[in-house]
PDB file of C-alpha atoms in Angstrom:
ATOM      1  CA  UNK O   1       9.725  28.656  87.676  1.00 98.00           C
ATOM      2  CA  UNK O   2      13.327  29.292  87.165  1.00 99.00           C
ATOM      3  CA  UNK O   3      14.347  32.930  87.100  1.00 98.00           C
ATOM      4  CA  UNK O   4      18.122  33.601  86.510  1.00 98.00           C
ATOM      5  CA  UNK O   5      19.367  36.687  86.767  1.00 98.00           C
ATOM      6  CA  UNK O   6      22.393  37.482  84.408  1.00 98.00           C
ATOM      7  CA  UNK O   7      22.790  41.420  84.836  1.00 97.00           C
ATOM      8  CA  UNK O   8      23.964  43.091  88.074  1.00 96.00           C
ATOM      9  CA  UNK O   9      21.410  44.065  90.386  1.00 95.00           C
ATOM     10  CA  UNK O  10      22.138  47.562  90.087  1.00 94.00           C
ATOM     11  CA  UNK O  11      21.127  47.516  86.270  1.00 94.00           C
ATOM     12  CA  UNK O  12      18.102  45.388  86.647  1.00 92.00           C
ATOM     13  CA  UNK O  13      14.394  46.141  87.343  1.00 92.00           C
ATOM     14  CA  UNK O  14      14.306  44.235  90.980  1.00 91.00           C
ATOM     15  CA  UNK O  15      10.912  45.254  92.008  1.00 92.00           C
ATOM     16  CA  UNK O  16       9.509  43.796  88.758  1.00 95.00           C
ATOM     17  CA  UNK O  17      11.542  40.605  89.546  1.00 95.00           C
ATOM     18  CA  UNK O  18      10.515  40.675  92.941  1.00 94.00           C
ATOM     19  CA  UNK O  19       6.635  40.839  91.401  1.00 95.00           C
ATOM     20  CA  UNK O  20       7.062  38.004  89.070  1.00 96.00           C
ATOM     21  CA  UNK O  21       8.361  35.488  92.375  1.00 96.00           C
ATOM     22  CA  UNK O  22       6.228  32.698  93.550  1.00 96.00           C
ATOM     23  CA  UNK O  23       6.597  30.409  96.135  1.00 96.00           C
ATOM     24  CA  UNK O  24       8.598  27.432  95.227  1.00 95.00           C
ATOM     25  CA  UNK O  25      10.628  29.611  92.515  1.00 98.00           C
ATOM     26  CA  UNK O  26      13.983  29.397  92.272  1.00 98.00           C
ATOM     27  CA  UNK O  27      16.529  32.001  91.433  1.00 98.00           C
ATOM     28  CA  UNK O  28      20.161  31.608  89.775  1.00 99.00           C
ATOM     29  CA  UNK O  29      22.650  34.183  89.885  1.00 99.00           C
ATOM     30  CA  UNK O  30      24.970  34.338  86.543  1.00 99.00           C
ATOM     31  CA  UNK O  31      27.443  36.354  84.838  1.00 98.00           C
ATOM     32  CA  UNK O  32      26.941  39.789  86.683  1.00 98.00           C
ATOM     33  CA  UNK O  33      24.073  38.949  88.651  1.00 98.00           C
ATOM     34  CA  UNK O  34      26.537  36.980  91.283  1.00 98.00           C
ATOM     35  CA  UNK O  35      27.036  40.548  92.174  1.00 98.00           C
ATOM     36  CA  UNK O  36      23.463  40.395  94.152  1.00 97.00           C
ATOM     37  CA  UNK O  37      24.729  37.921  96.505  1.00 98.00           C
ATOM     38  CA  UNK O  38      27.781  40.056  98.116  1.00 98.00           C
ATOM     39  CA  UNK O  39      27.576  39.625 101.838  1.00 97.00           C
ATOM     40  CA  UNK O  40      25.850  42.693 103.515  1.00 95.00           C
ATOM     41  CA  UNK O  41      24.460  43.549  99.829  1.00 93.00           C
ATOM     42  CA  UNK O  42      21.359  45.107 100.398  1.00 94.00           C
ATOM     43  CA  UNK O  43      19.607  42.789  97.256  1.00 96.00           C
ATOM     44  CA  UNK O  44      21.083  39.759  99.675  1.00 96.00           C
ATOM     45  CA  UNK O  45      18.463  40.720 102.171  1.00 94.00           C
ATOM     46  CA  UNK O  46      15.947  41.416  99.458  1.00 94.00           C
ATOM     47  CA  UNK O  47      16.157  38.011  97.773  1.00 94.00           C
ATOM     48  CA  UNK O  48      16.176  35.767 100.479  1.00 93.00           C
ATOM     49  CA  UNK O  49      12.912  36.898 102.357  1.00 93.00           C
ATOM     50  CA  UNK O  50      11.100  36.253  99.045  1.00 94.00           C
ATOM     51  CA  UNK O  51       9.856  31.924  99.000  1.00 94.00           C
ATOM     52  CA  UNK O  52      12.520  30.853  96.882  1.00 97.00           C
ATOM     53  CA  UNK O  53      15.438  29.513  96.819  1.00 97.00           C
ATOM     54  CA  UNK O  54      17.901  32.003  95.732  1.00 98.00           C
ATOM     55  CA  UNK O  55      21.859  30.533  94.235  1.00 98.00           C
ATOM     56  CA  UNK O  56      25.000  31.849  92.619  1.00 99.00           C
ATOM     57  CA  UNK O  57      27.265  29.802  90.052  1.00 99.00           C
ATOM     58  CA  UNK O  58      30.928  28.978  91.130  1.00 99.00           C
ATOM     59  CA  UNK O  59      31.992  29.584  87.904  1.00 99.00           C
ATOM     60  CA  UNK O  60      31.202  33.505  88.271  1.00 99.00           C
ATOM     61  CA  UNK O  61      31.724  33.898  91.142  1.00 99.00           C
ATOM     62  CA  UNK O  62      35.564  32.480  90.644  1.00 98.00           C
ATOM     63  CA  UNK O  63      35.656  34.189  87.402  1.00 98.00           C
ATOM     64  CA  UNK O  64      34.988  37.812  89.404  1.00 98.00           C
ATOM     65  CA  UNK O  65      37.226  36.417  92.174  1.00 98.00           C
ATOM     66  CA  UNK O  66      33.694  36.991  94.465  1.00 98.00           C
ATOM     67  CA  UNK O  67      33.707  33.774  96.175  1.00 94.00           C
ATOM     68  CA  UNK O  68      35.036  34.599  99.661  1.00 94.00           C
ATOM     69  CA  UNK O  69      32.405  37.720  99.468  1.00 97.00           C
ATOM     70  CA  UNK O  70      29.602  35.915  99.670  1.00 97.00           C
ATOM     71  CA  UNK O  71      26.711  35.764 101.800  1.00 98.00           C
ATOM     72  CA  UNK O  72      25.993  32.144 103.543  1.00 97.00           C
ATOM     73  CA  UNK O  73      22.567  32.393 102.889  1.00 97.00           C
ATOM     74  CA  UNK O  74      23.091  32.093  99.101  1.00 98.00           C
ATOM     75  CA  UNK O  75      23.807  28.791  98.054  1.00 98.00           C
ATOM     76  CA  UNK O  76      26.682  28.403  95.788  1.00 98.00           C
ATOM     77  CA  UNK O  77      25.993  26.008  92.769  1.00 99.00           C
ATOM     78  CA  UNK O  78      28.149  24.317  89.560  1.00 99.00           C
ATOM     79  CA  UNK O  79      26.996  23.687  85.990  1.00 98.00           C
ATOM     80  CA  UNK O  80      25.183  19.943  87.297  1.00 98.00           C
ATOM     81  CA  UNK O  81      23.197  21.709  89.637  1.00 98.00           C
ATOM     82  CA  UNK O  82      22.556  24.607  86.713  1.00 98.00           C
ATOM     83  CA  UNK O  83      21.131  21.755  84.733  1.00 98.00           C
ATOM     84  CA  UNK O  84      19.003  20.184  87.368  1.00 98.00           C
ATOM     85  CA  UNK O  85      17.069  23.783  87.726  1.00 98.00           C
ATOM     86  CA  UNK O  86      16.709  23.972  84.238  1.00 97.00           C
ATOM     87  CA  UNK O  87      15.391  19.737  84.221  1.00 97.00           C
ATOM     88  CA  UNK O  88      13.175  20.704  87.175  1.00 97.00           C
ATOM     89  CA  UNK O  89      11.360  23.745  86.126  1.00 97.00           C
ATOM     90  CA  UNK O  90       9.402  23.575  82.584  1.00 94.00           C
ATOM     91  CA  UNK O  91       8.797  27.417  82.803  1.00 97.00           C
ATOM     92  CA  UNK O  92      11.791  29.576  82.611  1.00 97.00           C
ATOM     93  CA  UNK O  93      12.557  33.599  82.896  1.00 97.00           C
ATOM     94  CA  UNK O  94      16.104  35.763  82.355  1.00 97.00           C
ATOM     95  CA  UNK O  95      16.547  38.532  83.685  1.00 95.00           C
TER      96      UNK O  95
END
């Protein structure tokens, strides 16, 4: 499944997120939820001991001038990539 996350962590239910994670999920940070992937962000440490793989999109991160804050262990995608998730998961969640 493809979750993305669109709100900032600090407005969003991450336990229930965390719940909903299987392994082999993937995880897309948009619009304010780029703000989850701040190096030494305490959701950054969260996120990636879960089995997915967890990513932010250049294009918010650049639009909330983020993208020298970020942690390596996020992997920073474009809109091709965005549309590959979407392509190679049939089931879908926002968040």
């Amino acid at each position: 499944m493809l979750h993305t996350l669109s709100h900032s962590p600090w407005q969003c239910d991450i336990d229930t997120l965390l719940s909903m994670l299987r392994e082999g999920d993937d995880l897309l940070l948009i619009q304010d939820g780029v703000l989850a992937a701040l190096e030494g962000s305490r959701f950054v440490e969260i996120l990636t001991n879960a089995p997915i793989t967890v990513s932010a999109l250049k294009d918010d991160l650049d639009a909330r001038g983020l993208s020298g804050q970020i942690s390596a262990k996020i992997d920073v995608v474009g809109y091709t990539d965005f549309v590959n998730l979407t392509v190679t998961h049939a089931s879908q969640m926002n968040w």
